[in-house]
Coordinates of C-alpha atoms in Angstrom, one line a residue:
Chain A
E1 CA 97.0 135.5 124.3
P2 CA 100.4 136.6 123.0
E3 CA 100.8 140.3 122.5
V4 CA 103.1 143.0 121.2
T5 CA 104.7 144.9 124.1
Q6 CA 106.0 148.5 123.7
T7 CA 108.1 150.4 126.2
P8 CA 108.0 153.0 127.5
S9 CA 104.3 153.9 127.3
H10 CA 105.1 157.6 127.4
Q11 CA 108.4 159.4 126.8
V12 CA 109.1 163.1 127.1
T13 CA 112.2 164.3 125.5
Q14 CA 113.9 167.6 124.7
M15 CA 114.2 168.7 121.1
G16 CA 117.5 167.5 119.6
Q17 CA 117.8 164.5 121.9
E18 CA 117.9 161.0 120.7
V19 CA 115.1 158.6 121.6
I20 CA 114.8 154.8 121.3
L21 CA 111.4 153.2 121.3
R22 CA 111.3 149.6 122.1
C23 CA 109.0 146.8 121.0
V24 CA 108.9 143.1 121.8
P25 CA 106.9 141.4 119.0
I26 CA 105.1 138.1 119.2
S27 CA 107.6 135.3 119.0
N28 CA 106.4 133.7 115.7
H29 CA 106.1 136.9 113.8
L30 CA 108.5 137.5 111.0
Y31 CA 107.5 140.9 109.6
F32 CA 107.7 144.0 111.8
Y33 CA 106.5 147.6 111.3
W34 CA 106.5 151.0 112.9
Y35 CA 103.6 153.3 112.4
R36 CA 102.9 156.7 113.9
Q37 CA 99.8 158.7 114.7
I38 CA 100.0 162.4 115.3
L39 CA 97.3 163.4 117.8
G40 CA 93.9 163.3 116.3
Q41 CA 95.1 162.2 112.9
K42 CA 95.3 159.0 111.0
V43 CA 97.8 156.2 111.5
E44 CA 100.7 156.5 109.1
F45 CA 103.2 153.8 107.9
L46 CA 106.8 154.5 108.7
V47 CA 108.8 151.3 107.9
S48 CA 108.6 147.6 107.5
F49 CA 111.4 145.2 108.4
Y50 CA 111.9 141.6 107.3
N51 CA 114.8 139.2 107.4
N52 CA 116.9 141.7 109.3
E53 CA 116.6 144.5 106.8
I54 CA 114.2 147.3 105.9
S55 CA 111.8 146.1 103.2
E56 CA 109.9 149.4 102.7
K57 CA 109.9 152.8 104.2
S58 CA 107.8 155.9 103.8
E59 CA 108.8 159.5 103.1
I60 CA 108.5 160.2 106.8
F61 CA 111.2 157.8 107.6
D62 CA 114.2 160.0 106.8
D63 CA 117.8 159.8 107.9
Q64 CA 116.9 160.8 111.4
F65 CA 115.1 157.4 111.8
S66 CA 116.6 154.0 112.1
V67 CA 115.4 150.5 113.1
E68 CA 117.1 147.4 114.2
R69 CA 116.4 144.1 115.8
P70 CA 119.8 143.4 117.4
D71 CA 119.1 140.3 119.5
G72 CA 116.3 138.6 117.6
S73 CA 113.6 139.7 120.0
N74 CA 113.5 143.5 120.6
F75 CA 112.6 145.7 117.6
T76 CA 113.7 149.3 118.1
L77 CA 113.0 152.6 116.5
K78 CA 115.6 155.3 117.0
I79 CA 115.1 159.0 116.3
R80 CA 118.5 160.6 116.2
S81 CA 117.7 164.2 116.8
T82 CA 114.0 164.7 117.8
K83 CA 112.0 167.6 116.4
L84 CA 108.8 169.1 117.8
E85 CA 106.8 167.5 114.9
D86 CA 108.0 164.0 115.9
S87 CA 105.5 164.2 118.8
A88 CA 103.1 161.4 118.2
M89 CA 102.0 158.0 119.2
Y90 CA 104.3 155.4 117.8
F91 CA 102.9 151.9 117.2
C92 CA 104.9 148.8 116.7
A93 CA 103.3 145.9 114.8
G94 CA 104.1 142.4 113.7
S95 CA 102.7 139.7 111.4
R96 CA 103.4 136.2 110.5
G97 CA 103.3 136.8 106.8
P98 CA 103.3 139.6 104.3
M99 CA 99.7 139.5 103.0
N100 CA 97.6 136.7 104.4
T101 CA 97.8 137.5 108.0
E102 CA 96.7 140.5 110.1
A103 CA 99.2 142.8 111.8
F104 CA 99.0 142.8 115.6
F105 CA 99.7 146.2 117.1
G106 CA 101.3 147.1 120.4
Q107 CA 99.6 149.5 122.7
G108 CA 101.8 152.4 121.5
T109 CA 104.4 154.8 122.9
R110 CA 103.4 158.4 123.2
L111 CA 106.4 160.5 122.4
T112 CA 106.3 164.2 123.5
V113 CA 109.1 166.4 122.2
V114 CA 109.4 169.7 124.2
Chain B
A1 CA 97.3 155.7 93.8
Q2 CA 96.2 154.0 97.0
K3 CA 93.8 155.8 99.3
V4 CA 91.2 155.1 102.0
T5 CA 88.4 157.6 102.6
Q6 CA 86.3 157.6 105.7
A7 CA 84.0 160.5 105.0
Q8 CA 82.3 160.4 108.4
T9 CA 84.4 162.2 110.9
E10 CA 82.1 161.7 113.8
I11 CA 78.9 159.8 114.5
S12 CA 76.8 160.0 117.6
V13 CA 74.1 157.5 118.3
V14 CA 72.0 156.4 121.2
E15 CA 72.6 153.0 122.7
K16 CA 70.8 150.1 120.9
E17 CA 70.7 152.0 117.6
D18 CA 72.3 150.4 114.5
V19 CA 75.2 152.4 113.0
T20 CA 77.1 152.0 109.7
L21 CA 80.6 153.3 109.2
D22 CA 81.5 154.0 105.6
C23 CA 84.8 153.2 103.9
V24 CA 85.8 153.8 100.3
Y25 CA 89.1 152.7 98.9
E26 CA 91.2 153.3 95.8
T27 CA 93.8 150.9 94.5
R28 CA 95.2 149.8 91.1
D29 CA 96.0 146.3 92.4
T30 CA 93.7 143.4 91.8
T31 CA 95.0 141.6 94.9
Y32 CA 94.6 143.5 98.1
Y33 CA 93.3 143.2 101.7
L34 CA 90.9 145.5 103.6
F35 CA 90.9 145.8 107.4
W36 CA 89.0 147.5 110.2
Y37 CA 90.7 148.4 113.4
K38 CA 89.1 149.9 116.6
Q39 CA 91.0 152.4 118.7
P40 CA 89.3 152.8 122.1
P41 CA 90.0 155.8 124.3
S42 CA 93.0 153.9 125.8
G43 CA 94.7 154.3 122.5
E44 CA 95.6 150.8 121.3
L45 CA 94.7 149.5 117.9
V46 CA 92.5 146.4 118.0
F47 CA 92.1 144.3 114.9
L48 CA 88.5 143.6 113.9
I49 CA 88.5 142.0 110.4
R50 CA 90.6 141.3 107.3
R51 CA 89.0 140.7 103.9
N52 CA 90.8 139.8 100.7
S53 CA 89.8 141.2 97.3
F54 CA 88.6 137.9 96.0
D55 CA 86.1 137.3 98.7
E56 CA 83.0 139.5 98.5
Q57 CA 80.9 137.5 100.9
N58 CA 79.5 139.6 103.7
E59 CA 80.7 138.7 107.1
I60 CA 78.9 138.8 110.5
S61 CA 80.5 138.4 113.8
G62 CA 78.1 138.9 116.7
R63 CA 76.8 142.5 116.5
Y64 CA 79.4 143.4 113.8
S65 CA 78.9 142.9 110.1
W66 CA 80.8 144.0 107.1
N67 CA 79.6 144.7 103.6
F68 CA 82.3 144.5 100.9
Q69 CA 81.3 145.8 97.4
K70 CA 84.0 145.8 94.8
S71 CA 81.7 147.5 92.3
T72 CA 81.7 150.6 94.5
S73 CA 85.1 150.1 96.1
S74 CA 83.5 150.1 99.5
F75 CA 83.9 148.1 102.7
N76 CA 81.3 149.3 105.2
F77 CA 81.0 148.3 108.8
T78 CA 77.8 148.0 110.7
I79 CA 77.3 147.7 114.4
T80 CA 73.9 146.4 115.4
A81 CA 72.3 147.4 118.7
S82 CA 75.3 149.6 119.6
Q83 CA 76.6 149.8 123.2
V84 CA 78.5 152.4 125.1
V85 CA 81.6 150.2 125.0
D86 CA 81.5 150.5 121.2
S87 CA 82.6 154.2 121.6
A88 CA 85.9 154.5 119.8
V89 CA 87.6 155.6 116.7
Y90 CA 87.3 153.1 113.9
F91 CA 89.9 152.9 111.1
C92 CA 89.5 151.3 107.8
A93 CA 92.8 150.2 106.1
L94 CA 94.0 148.8 102.8
S95 CA 97.0 146.6 102.2
E96 CA 98.2 146.1 98.6
M97 CA 100.4 143.3 97.2
G98 CA 103.1 145.7 96.1
Y99 CA 105.9 145.0 93.7
G100 CA 109.2 143.2 93.9
G101 CA 108.1 141.0 96.7
A102 CA 105.2 141.2 99.1
T103 CA 104.9 144.1 101.5
N104 CA 102.2 144.4 104.1
K105 CA 102.0 148.0 104.9
L106 CA 98.6 149.3 105.9
I107 CA 97.2 152.5 104.5
F108 CA 94.7 153.9 106.9
G109 CA 91.7 156.1 106.5
T110 CA 91.3 159.2 108.7
G111 CA 89.0 157.3 111.1
T112 CA 85.5 157.8 112.3
L113 CA 84.8 158.7 115.9
L114 CA 81.8 156.8 117.1
A115 CA 80.2 158.1 120.3
V116 CA 77.4 155.9 121.7
Q117 CA 75.3 157.7 124.3
P118 CA 73.5 155.8 127.0

């Protein structure tokens, strides 16, 4: 069964450093998302991406965050200058359509900012 | 305002008991989707079910069943004859149609931790 793959599974970084989280979505998916989950809390929407541009973003997704899909396969989330409060599990997800299909999630990348 | 409430933070049952996880949602949209996801201790999010707002039929899949009641804005999830492997955090989520084109972001509840004891 096809799956969404995220790398790395765990990343530790120093405050102020840039990190890039990578995702390989399922090949026939057209809509892509990043969500995050601070430890023990609910899963929160960050950004949705369709047709090579951001279609929606949350208040969390400020200027420190960016997404791109440079080569048509990898979908990346970049955090420019990490803060302690960016420590969380980051999930990539993809779906075939906007409303009539479910989103398939990757296994997540645990980001720890020290 | 869109919101998903899972009032039960933790539930503990003994194996073979039935358990119901509650989910109440708020939305102004008439077209929306409701979801349940399972998050086992390994951390991934596993899709369980999607329901659209026009389909109030209850659904059963093996030991799992879902009760969607628009009148009470609830989408409850029942596990029959629970097993230890059902131990996980369960999230209810809502997806609205949005404006200016479709968007599919999921609004999650805070989750219910289900512990099934042997």
